[in-house]
Coordinates of C-alpha atoms in Angstrom, one line a residue:
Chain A
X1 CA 22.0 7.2 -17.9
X2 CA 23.2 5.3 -14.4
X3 CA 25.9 2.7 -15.0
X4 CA 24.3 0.9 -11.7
X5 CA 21.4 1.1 -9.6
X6 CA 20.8 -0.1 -6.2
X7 CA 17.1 -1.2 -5.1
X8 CA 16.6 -0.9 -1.3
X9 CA 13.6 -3.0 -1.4
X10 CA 13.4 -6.8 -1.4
X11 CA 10.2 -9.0 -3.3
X12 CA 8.6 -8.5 -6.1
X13 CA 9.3 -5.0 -6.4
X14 CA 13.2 -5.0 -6.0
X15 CA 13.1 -8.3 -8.8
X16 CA 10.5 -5.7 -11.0
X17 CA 12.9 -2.9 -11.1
X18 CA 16.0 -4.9 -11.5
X19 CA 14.0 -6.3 -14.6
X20 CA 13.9 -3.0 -16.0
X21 CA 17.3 -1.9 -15.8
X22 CA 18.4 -5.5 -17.3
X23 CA 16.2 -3.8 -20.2
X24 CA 17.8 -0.7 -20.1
X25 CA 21.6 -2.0 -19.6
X26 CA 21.6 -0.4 -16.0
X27 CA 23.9 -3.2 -13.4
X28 CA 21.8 -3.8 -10.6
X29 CA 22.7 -4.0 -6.7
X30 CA 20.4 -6.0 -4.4
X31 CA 20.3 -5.7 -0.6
X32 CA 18.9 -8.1 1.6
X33 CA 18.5 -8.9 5.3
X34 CA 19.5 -12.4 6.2
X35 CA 15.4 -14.1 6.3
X36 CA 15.8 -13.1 2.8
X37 CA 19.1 -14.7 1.4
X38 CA 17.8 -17.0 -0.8
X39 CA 14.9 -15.2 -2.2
X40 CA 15.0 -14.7 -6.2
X41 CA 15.4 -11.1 -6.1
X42 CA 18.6 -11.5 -5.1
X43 CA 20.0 -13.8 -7.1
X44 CA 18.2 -11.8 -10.2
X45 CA 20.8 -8.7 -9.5
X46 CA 24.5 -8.7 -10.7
X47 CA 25.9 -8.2 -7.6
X48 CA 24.5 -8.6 -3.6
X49 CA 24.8 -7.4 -0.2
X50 CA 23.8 -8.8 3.0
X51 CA 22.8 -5.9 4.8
X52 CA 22.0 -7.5 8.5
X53 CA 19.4 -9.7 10.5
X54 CA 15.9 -10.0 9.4
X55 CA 14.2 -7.1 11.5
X56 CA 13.6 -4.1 9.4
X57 CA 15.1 -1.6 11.8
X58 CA 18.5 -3.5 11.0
X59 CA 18.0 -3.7 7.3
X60 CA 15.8 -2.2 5.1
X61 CA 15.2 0.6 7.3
X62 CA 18.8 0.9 8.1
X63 CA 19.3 4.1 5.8
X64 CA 23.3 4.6 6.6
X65 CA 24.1 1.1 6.2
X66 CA 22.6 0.6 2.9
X67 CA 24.3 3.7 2.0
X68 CA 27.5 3.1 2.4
X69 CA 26.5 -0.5 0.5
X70 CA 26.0 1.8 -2.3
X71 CA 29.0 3.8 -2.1
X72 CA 30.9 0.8 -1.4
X73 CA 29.1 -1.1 -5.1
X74 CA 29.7 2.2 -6.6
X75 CA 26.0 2.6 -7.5
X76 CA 25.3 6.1 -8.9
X77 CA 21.3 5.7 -8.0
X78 CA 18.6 4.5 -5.6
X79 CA 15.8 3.1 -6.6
X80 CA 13.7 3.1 -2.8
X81 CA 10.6 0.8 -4.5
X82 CA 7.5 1.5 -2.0
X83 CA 7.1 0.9 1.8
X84 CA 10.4 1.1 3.7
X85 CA 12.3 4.1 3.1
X86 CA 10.5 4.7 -0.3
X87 CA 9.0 8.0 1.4
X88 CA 11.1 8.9 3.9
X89 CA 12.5 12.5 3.3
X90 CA 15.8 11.7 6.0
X91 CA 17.3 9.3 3.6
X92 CA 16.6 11.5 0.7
X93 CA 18.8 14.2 2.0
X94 CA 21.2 11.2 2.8
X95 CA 21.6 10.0 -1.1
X96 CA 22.0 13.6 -1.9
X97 CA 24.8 14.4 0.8
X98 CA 26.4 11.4 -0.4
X99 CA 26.0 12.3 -3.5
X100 CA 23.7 9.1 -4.7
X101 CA 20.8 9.9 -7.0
X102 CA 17.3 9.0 -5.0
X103 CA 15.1 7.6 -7.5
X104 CA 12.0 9.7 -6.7
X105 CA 10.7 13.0 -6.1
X106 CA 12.9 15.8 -3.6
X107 CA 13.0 15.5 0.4
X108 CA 10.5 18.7 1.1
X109 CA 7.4 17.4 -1.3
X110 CA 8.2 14.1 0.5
X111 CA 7.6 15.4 4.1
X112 CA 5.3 17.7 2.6
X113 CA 2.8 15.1 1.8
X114 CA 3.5 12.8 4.3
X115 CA 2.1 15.5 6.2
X116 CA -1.9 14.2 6.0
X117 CA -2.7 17.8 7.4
X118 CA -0.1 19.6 5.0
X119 CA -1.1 17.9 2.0
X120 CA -4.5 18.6 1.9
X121 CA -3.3 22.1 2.3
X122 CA -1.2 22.2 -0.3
X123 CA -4.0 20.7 -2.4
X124 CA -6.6 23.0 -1.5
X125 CA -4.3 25.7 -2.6
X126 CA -3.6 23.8 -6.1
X127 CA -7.3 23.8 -6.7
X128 CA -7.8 20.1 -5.7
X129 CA -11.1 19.0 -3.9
X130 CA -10.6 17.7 -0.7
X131 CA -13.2 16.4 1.5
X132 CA -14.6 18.2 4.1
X133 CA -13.3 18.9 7.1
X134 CA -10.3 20.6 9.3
X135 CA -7.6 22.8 7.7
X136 CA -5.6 22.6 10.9
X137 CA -4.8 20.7 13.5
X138 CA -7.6 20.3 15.9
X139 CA -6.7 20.4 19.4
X140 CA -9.2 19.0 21.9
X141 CA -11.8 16.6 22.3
X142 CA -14.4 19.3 22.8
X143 CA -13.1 21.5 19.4
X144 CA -13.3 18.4 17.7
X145 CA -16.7 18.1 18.4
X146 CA -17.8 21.2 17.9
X147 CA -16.7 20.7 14.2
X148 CA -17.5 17.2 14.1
X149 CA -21.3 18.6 14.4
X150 CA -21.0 21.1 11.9
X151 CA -19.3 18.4 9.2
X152 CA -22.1 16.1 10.3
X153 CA -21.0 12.6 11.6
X154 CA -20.0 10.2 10.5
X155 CA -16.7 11.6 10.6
X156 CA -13.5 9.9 10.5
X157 CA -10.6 10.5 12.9
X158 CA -7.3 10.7 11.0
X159 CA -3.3 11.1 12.2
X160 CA -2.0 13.6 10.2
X161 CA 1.4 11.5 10.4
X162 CA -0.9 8.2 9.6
X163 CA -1.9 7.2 5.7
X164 CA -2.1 4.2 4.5
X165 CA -4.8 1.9 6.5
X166 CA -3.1 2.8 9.6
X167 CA -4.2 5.9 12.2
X168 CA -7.8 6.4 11.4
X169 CA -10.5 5.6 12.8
X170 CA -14.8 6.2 11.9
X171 CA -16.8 7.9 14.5
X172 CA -20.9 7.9 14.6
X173 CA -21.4 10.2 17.6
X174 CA -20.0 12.9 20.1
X175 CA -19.7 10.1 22.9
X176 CA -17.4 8.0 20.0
X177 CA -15.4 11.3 19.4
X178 CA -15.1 12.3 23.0
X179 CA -13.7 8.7 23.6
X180 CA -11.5 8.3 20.7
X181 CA -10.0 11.9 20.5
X182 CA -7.4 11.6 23.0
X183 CA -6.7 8.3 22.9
X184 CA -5.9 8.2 19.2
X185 CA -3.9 11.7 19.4
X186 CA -2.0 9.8 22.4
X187 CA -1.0 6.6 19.9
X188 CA -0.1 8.9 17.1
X189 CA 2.6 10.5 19.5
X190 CA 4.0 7.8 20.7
X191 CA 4.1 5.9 17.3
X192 CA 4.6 8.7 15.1
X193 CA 6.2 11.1 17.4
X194 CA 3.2 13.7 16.3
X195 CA -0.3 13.6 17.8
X196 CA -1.6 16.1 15.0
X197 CA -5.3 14.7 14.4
X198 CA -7.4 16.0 12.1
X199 CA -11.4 15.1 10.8
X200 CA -12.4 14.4 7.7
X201 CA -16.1 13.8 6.6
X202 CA -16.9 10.3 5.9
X203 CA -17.6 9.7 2.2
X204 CA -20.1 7.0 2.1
X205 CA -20.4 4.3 -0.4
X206 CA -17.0 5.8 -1.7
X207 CA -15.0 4.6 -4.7
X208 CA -11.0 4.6 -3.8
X209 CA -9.7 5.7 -7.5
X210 CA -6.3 6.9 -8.0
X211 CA -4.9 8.6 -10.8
X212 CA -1.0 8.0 -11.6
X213 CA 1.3 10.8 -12.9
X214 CA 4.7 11.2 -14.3
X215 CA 6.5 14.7 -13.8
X216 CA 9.9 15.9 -15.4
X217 CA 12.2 18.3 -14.5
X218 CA 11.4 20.4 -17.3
X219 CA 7.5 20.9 -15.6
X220 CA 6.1 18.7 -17.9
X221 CA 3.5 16.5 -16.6
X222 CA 1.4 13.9 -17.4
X223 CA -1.4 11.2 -16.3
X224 CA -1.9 8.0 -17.2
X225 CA -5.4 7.6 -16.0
X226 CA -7.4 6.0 -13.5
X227 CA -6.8 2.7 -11.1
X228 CA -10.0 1.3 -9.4
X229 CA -8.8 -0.2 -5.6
X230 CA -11.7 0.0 -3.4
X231 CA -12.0 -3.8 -2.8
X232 CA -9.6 -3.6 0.2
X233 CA -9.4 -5.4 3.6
X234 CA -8.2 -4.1 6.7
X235 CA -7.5 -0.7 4.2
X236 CA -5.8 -2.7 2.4
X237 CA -6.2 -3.2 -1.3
X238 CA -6.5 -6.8 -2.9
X239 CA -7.9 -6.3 -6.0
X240 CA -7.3 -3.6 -8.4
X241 CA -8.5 -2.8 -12.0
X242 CA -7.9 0.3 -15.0
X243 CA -9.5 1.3 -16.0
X244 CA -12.2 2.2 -13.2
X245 CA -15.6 0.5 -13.9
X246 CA -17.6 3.5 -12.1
X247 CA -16.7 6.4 -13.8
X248 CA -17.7 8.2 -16.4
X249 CA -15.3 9.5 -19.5
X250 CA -15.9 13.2 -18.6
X251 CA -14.9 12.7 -14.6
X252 CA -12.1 10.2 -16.1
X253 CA -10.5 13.4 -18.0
X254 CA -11.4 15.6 -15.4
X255 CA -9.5 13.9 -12.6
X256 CA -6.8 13.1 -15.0
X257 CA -6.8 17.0 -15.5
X258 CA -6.6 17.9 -11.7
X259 CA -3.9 15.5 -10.8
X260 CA -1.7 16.8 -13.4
X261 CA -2.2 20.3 -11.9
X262 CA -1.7 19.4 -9.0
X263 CA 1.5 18.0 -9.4
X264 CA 3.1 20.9 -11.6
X265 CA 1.4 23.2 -8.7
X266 CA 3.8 20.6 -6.6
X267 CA 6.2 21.7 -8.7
X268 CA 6.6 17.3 -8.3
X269 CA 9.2 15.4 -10.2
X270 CA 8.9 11.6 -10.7
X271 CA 6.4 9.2 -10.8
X272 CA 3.3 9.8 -8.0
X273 CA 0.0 8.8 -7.2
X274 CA -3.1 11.1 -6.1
X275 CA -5.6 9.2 -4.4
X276 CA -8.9 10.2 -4.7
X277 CA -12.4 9.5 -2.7
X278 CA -15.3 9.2 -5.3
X279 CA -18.5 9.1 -3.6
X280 CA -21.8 7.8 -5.5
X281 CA -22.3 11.5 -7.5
X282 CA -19.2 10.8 -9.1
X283 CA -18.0 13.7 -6.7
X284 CA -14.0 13.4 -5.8
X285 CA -11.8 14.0 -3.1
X286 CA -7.9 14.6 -2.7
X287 CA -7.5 11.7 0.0
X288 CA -3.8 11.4 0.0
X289 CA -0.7 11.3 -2.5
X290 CA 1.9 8.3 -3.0
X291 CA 5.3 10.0 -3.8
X292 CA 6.4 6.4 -4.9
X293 CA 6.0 4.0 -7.5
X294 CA 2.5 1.8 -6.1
X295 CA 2.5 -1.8 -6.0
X296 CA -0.7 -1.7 -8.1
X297 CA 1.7 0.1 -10.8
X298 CA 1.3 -3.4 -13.4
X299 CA -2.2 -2.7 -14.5
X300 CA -1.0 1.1 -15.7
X301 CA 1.7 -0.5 -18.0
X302 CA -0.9 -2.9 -19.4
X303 CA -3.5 -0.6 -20.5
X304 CA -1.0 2.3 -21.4
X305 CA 2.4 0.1 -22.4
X306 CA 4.6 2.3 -20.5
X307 CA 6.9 1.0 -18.6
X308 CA 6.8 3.4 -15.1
X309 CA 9.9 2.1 -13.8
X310 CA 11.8 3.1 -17.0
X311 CA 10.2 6.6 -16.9
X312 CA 10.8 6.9 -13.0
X313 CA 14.7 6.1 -14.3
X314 CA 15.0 8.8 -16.9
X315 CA 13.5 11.1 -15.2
X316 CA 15.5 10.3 -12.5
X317 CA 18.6 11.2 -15.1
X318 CA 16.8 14.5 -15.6
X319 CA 15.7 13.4 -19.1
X320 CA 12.9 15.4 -20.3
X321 CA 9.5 13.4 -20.7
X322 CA 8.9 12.4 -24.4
X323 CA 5.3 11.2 -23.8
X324 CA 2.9 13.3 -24.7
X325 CA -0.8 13.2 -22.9
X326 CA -2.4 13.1 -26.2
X327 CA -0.9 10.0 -27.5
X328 CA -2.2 8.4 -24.4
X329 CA -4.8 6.0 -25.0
X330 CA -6.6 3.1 -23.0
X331 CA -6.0 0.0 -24.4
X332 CA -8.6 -3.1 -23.0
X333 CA -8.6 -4.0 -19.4
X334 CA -6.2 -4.8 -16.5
X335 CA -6.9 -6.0 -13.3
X336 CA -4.4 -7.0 -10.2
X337 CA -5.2 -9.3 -7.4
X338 CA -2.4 -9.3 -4.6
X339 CA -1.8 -12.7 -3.4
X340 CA -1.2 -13.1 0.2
X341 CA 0.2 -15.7 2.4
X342 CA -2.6 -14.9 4.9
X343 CA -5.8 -17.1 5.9
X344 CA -9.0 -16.3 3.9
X345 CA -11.4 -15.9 6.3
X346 CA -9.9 -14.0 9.3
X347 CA -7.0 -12.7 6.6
X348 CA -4.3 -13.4 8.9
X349 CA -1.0 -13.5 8.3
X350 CA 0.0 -17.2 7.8
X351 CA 3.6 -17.3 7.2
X352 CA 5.8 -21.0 6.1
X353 CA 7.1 -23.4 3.9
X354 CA 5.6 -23.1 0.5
X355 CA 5.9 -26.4 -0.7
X356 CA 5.1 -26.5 -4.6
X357 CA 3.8 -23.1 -6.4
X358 CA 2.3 -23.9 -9.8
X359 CA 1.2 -20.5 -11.5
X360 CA -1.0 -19.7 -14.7
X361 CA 0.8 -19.4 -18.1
X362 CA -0.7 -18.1 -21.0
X363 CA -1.7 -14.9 -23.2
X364 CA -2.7 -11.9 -21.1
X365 CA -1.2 -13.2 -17.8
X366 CA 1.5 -10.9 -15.9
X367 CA 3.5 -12.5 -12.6
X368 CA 5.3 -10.5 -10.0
X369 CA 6.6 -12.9 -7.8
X370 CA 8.5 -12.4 -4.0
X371 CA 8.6 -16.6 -3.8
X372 CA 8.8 -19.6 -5.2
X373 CA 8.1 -23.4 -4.9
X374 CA 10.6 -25.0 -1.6
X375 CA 10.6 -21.6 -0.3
X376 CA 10.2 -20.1 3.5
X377 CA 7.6 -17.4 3.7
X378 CA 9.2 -15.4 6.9
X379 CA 7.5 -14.0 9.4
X380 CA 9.2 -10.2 9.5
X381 CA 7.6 -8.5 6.3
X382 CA 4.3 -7.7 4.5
X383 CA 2.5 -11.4 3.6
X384 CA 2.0 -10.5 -0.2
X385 CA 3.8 -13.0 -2.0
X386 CA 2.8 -12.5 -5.5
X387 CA 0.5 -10.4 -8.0
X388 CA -1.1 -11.5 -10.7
X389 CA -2.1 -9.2 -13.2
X390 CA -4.7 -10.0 -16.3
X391 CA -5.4 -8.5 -19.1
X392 CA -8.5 -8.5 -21.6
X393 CA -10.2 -6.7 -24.7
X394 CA -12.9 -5.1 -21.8
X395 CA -13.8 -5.8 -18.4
X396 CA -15.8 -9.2 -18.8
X397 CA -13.3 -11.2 -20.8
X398 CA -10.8 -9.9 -17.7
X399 CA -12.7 -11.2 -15.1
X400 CA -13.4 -14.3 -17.1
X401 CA -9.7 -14.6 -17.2
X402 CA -8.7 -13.8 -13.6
X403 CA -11.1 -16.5 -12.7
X404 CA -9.3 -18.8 -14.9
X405 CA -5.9 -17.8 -13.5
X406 CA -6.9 -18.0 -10.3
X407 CA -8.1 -21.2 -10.4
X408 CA -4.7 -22.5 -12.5
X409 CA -2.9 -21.0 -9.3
X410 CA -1.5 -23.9 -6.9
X411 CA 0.0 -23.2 -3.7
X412 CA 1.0 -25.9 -1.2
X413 CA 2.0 -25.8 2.3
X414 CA 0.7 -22.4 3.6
X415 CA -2.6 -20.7 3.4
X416 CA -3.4 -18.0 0.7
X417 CA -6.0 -15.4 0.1
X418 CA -6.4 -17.4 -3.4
X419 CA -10.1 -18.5 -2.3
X420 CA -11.1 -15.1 -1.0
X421 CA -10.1 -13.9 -4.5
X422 CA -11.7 -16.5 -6.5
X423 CA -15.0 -15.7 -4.5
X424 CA -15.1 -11.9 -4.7
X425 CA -14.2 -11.4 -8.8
X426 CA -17.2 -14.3 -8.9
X427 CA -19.6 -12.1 -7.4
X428 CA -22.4 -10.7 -9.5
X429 CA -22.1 -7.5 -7.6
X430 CA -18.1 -7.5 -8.3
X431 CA -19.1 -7.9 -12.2
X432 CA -21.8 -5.6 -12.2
X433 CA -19.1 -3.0 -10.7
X434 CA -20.4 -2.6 -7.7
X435 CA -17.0 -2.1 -5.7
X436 CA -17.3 0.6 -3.2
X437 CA -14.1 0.5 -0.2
X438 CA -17.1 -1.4 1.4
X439 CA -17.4 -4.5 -0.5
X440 CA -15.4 -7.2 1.4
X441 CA -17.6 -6.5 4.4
X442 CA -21.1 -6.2 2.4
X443 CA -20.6 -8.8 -0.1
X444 CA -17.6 -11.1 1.0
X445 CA -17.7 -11.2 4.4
X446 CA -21.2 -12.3 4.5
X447 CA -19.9 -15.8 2.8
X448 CA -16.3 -15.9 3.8
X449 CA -16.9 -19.3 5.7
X450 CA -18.9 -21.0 2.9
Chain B
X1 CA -2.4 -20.6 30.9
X2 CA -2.5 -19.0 27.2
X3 CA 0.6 -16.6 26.1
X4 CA -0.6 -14.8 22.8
X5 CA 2.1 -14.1 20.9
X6 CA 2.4 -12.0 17.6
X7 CA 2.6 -14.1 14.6
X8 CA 4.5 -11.7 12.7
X9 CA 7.4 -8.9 13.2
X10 CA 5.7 -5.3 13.5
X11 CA 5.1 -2.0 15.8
X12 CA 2.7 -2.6 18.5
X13 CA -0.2 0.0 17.1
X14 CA -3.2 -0.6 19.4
X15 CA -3.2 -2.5 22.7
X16 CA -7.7 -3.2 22.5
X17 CA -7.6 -5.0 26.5
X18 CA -7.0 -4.3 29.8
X19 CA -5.9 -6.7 32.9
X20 CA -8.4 -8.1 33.8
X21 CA -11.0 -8.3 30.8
X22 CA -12.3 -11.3 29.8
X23 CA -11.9 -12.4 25.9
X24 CA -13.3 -14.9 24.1
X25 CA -11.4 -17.3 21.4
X26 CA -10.5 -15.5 18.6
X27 CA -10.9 -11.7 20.2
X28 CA -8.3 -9.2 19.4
X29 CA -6.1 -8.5 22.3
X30 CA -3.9 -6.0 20.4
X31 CA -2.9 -5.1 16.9
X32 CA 0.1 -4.7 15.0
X33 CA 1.6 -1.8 12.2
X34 CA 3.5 -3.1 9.1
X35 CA 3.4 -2.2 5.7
X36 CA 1.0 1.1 6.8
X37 CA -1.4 -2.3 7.6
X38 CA -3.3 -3.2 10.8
X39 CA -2.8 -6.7 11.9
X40 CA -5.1 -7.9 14.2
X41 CA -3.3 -10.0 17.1
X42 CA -6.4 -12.3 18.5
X43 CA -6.2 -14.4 21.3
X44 CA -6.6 -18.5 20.2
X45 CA -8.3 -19.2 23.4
X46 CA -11.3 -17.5 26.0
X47 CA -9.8 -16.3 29.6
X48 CA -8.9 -13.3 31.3
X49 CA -6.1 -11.4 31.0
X50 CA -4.0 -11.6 33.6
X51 CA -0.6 -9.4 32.1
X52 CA 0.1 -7.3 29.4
X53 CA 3.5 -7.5 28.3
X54 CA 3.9 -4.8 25.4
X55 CA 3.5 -1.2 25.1
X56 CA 1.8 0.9 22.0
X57 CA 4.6 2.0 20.1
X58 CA 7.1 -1.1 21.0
X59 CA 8.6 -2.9 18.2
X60 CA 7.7 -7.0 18.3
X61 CA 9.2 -9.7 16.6
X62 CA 7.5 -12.9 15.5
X63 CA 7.1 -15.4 18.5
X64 CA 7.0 -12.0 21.3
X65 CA 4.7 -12.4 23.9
X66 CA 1.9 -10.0 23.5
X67 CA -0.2 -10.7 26.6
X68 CA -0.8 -13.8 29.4
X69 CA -4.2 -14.9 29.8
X70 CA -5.2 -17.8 32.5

């Protein structure tokens, strides 16, 4: 096993991994830009380096910099957590020249699935669903138009280099897709550096479920079902529960079974997510693939008990996976809501001073904390400052205890997303499972300002 | 005179105005990547825009003037 592992993150998810390899006897190297010095990640690890100022570009993007940190602490691992460099396939090949295990899958399925256009190519081929629409790039405004009409609007405009909620966009008619086309194939240059667009039918009153694998070396693979993340904003998640409240035990085990060819099809190693569209039949579509560990990752390890980070580690040491898919079982109810510094009504970003931070205690209550009370919530990175993560015997006593948590949750001196949350998992249509990828703006929205 | 600034460090991803257009309080002038997330950049107060001072693409830090409006 690695004597020491570095985390190139910062938050929660750097202090989550460091967590496990203080389990597993692993020393722990934290980076961390200087808007983060005094954040409790850091002072969690055994040792820490500053890596530079607080823009990302000179930090945690800054691949050769925290390279050489890790040559320099004598790390012999990475562990990239998600966002940043987590899927970038450049600084994979950089930890392998320098001869630094990456924590994750290889460089090629990387870029290969980053690739939107690729990956649903790749998953066709494996036998995956995927929803309707181009194979290829499409060119023009007038070709996409063409197809657009045979699809059968409404269709959504995607970046092949986009994912994520970023570089997409829905269209309703030709006049929409002769407008959009070229501007959105223009912006995808110029931010990606590839204008690739591509169309995609629009899945209507779709579920966004997600199955999560694990892969060895030894191409043995399996699932550890279903997460449930369609109440988003902005395409963002918020709220997210396993297992899934829509779908039924036969689609369950068939997704399960599709993802887990998919990713020895792959020929994938690590831990991954396959994100699917479900659409009111039950019906599901490849929609894209996280070669990363998720932040929604917590409600897995509730209902399963396996740790992911600890399975992303020895696999990572080229251990061979001792789980077996039939011992795998469901146990109760988990369900995450993501805690953002951000204003509940226009969800904002609203960065400060937190003064106090008071959080829940108690049975069936999991924190994952990037702050703390007397602590600056800076400007330069994602808003999420905390998760909190609740467990039940079934879905009702869950919600009945994420109300109860979320109540119990105090923070002063900036604006959270806590009474956006405490409105939505109070809705009858949130307990009656209702949660299509539309519900913030058909059932929140609607009273946001009450 | 209003100067919208971004509230938050990110990659310019849309610019949704043009000189000239009139917005209202609260109307998105342009909109921000981080974290694969749109953040919407709206103006606090009505007027026309007189400059835009970004381009799609640009990288902004918090405080950056996005765009002038008198």
């Amino acid at each position: 096993m690695f004597q020491k592992v570095l985390i190139a993150n910062r938050g929660e998810i750097a202090a989550r991994v460091i967590r496990t390899c203080k389990k597993m006897g692993i020393k722990t190297v934290a980076v961390y830009s200087e808007a983060d010095s005094g954040a409790p990640f850091v002072d969690m690890a055994d040792e820490s380096y500053l890596l530079g100022p607080p823009r990302v570009n000179e930090s945690y993007l800054n691949a050769d910099k925290i390279i050489s940190v890790a040559k320099q602490a004598k790390a012999d691992a990475i562990h990239p957590g998600y966002g940043f460099l987590s899927e970038n396939g450049a600084f994979v090949r950089k930890c392998e020249a320098a001869g630094i295990c990456f924590i994750g899958p290889d460089s090629q399925v990387i870029e290969q699935m980053g690739s939107k256009i690729a990956a649903r190519a790749a998953m066709k081929k494996a036998g995956v669903p995927v929803v309707p629409g181009t194979e290829t790039a499409v060119a023009t405004a007038d070709e996409a138009i063409r197809i657009a009409n045979e699809i059968g609007y409404p269709i959504m405009l995607k970046a092949s280099a986009g994912g994520g909620g970023i570089g997409m966009q829905a269209v309703y008619t030709d006049e929409e897709l002769q407008k959009a086309f070229s501007s959105n194939a223009k912006r995808a240059e110029s931010f990606f550096g590839d204008g690739a667009m591509f169309l995609e039918k629009k899945i209507e009153n779709a579920h966004h479920i997600e199955i999560q694998i694990l892969a060895d070396h030894f191409g043995n693979a399996v699932h550890l079902f279903e997460r449930e993340c369609s109440i988003q904003r902005r395409n963002q998640k918020v709220i997210e529960e396993a297992p899934s409240p829509f779908i039924s035990e036969s689609t369950r085990l068939k997704m399960g079974q599709t993802a887990v060819k998919a990713v020895k099809a792959l020929g994938y190693v690590n831990a991954g997510t396959i994100e699917f569209m479900v659409d009111e039949d039950e019906n599901f579509y490849f929609l894209e693939m996280n070669t990363r560990i998720q932040v929604e990752h917590p409600i897995t390890e509730e209902i399963t008990h396996v740790d992911i980070v600890e399975q992303q580690l020895r696999i990572a040491d080229k251990q061979k996976l001792v789980i077996k898919q039939e011992d795998l079982t469901i146990d109760g109810h988990a369900m995450e809501a993501r805690i953002y510094a951000e204003d509940p009504v226009t969800f904002f970003p609203s960065p400060g001073h937190i003064s106090t931070l008071e959080i829940p205690r108690g049975n069936g209550i999991r924190h994952e904390l990037t702050v703390k009370g007397d602590y600056d919530v800076t400007p330069y990175y994602d808003p999420m400052i905390a998760k909190l993560i609740v467990t039940g015997k079934n879905r009702m006593e869950t919600i009945e205890n994420m109300q109860h948590a979320l109540a119990d949750y105090h923070v002063t001196g900036i604006k959270t997303n806590i009474p956006m949350l405490q409105k939505v998992v109070s809705l009858d249509a949130f307990k009656r499972g209702d949660t299509t990828t539309a519900f913030v703006q058909n059932h929140y929205a609607p009273i946001a300002k009450k | 005179m209003e100067e919208v600034k971004a509230a938050m460090a990110g990659n310019v991803w849309k610019i949704v105005v043009n000189v000239g257009d009139e917005v209202e309080e609260d109307q998105d002038v342009a909109i921000l990547e981080s974290m694969k997330m749109e953040i919407p950049i709206p103006a606090e107060e009505g007027g026309t825009v007189k400059e835009i001072k970004v381009s799609e693409g640009d990288f902004v830090n918090e405080g950056d003037v996005i765009a002038i409006l008198e």
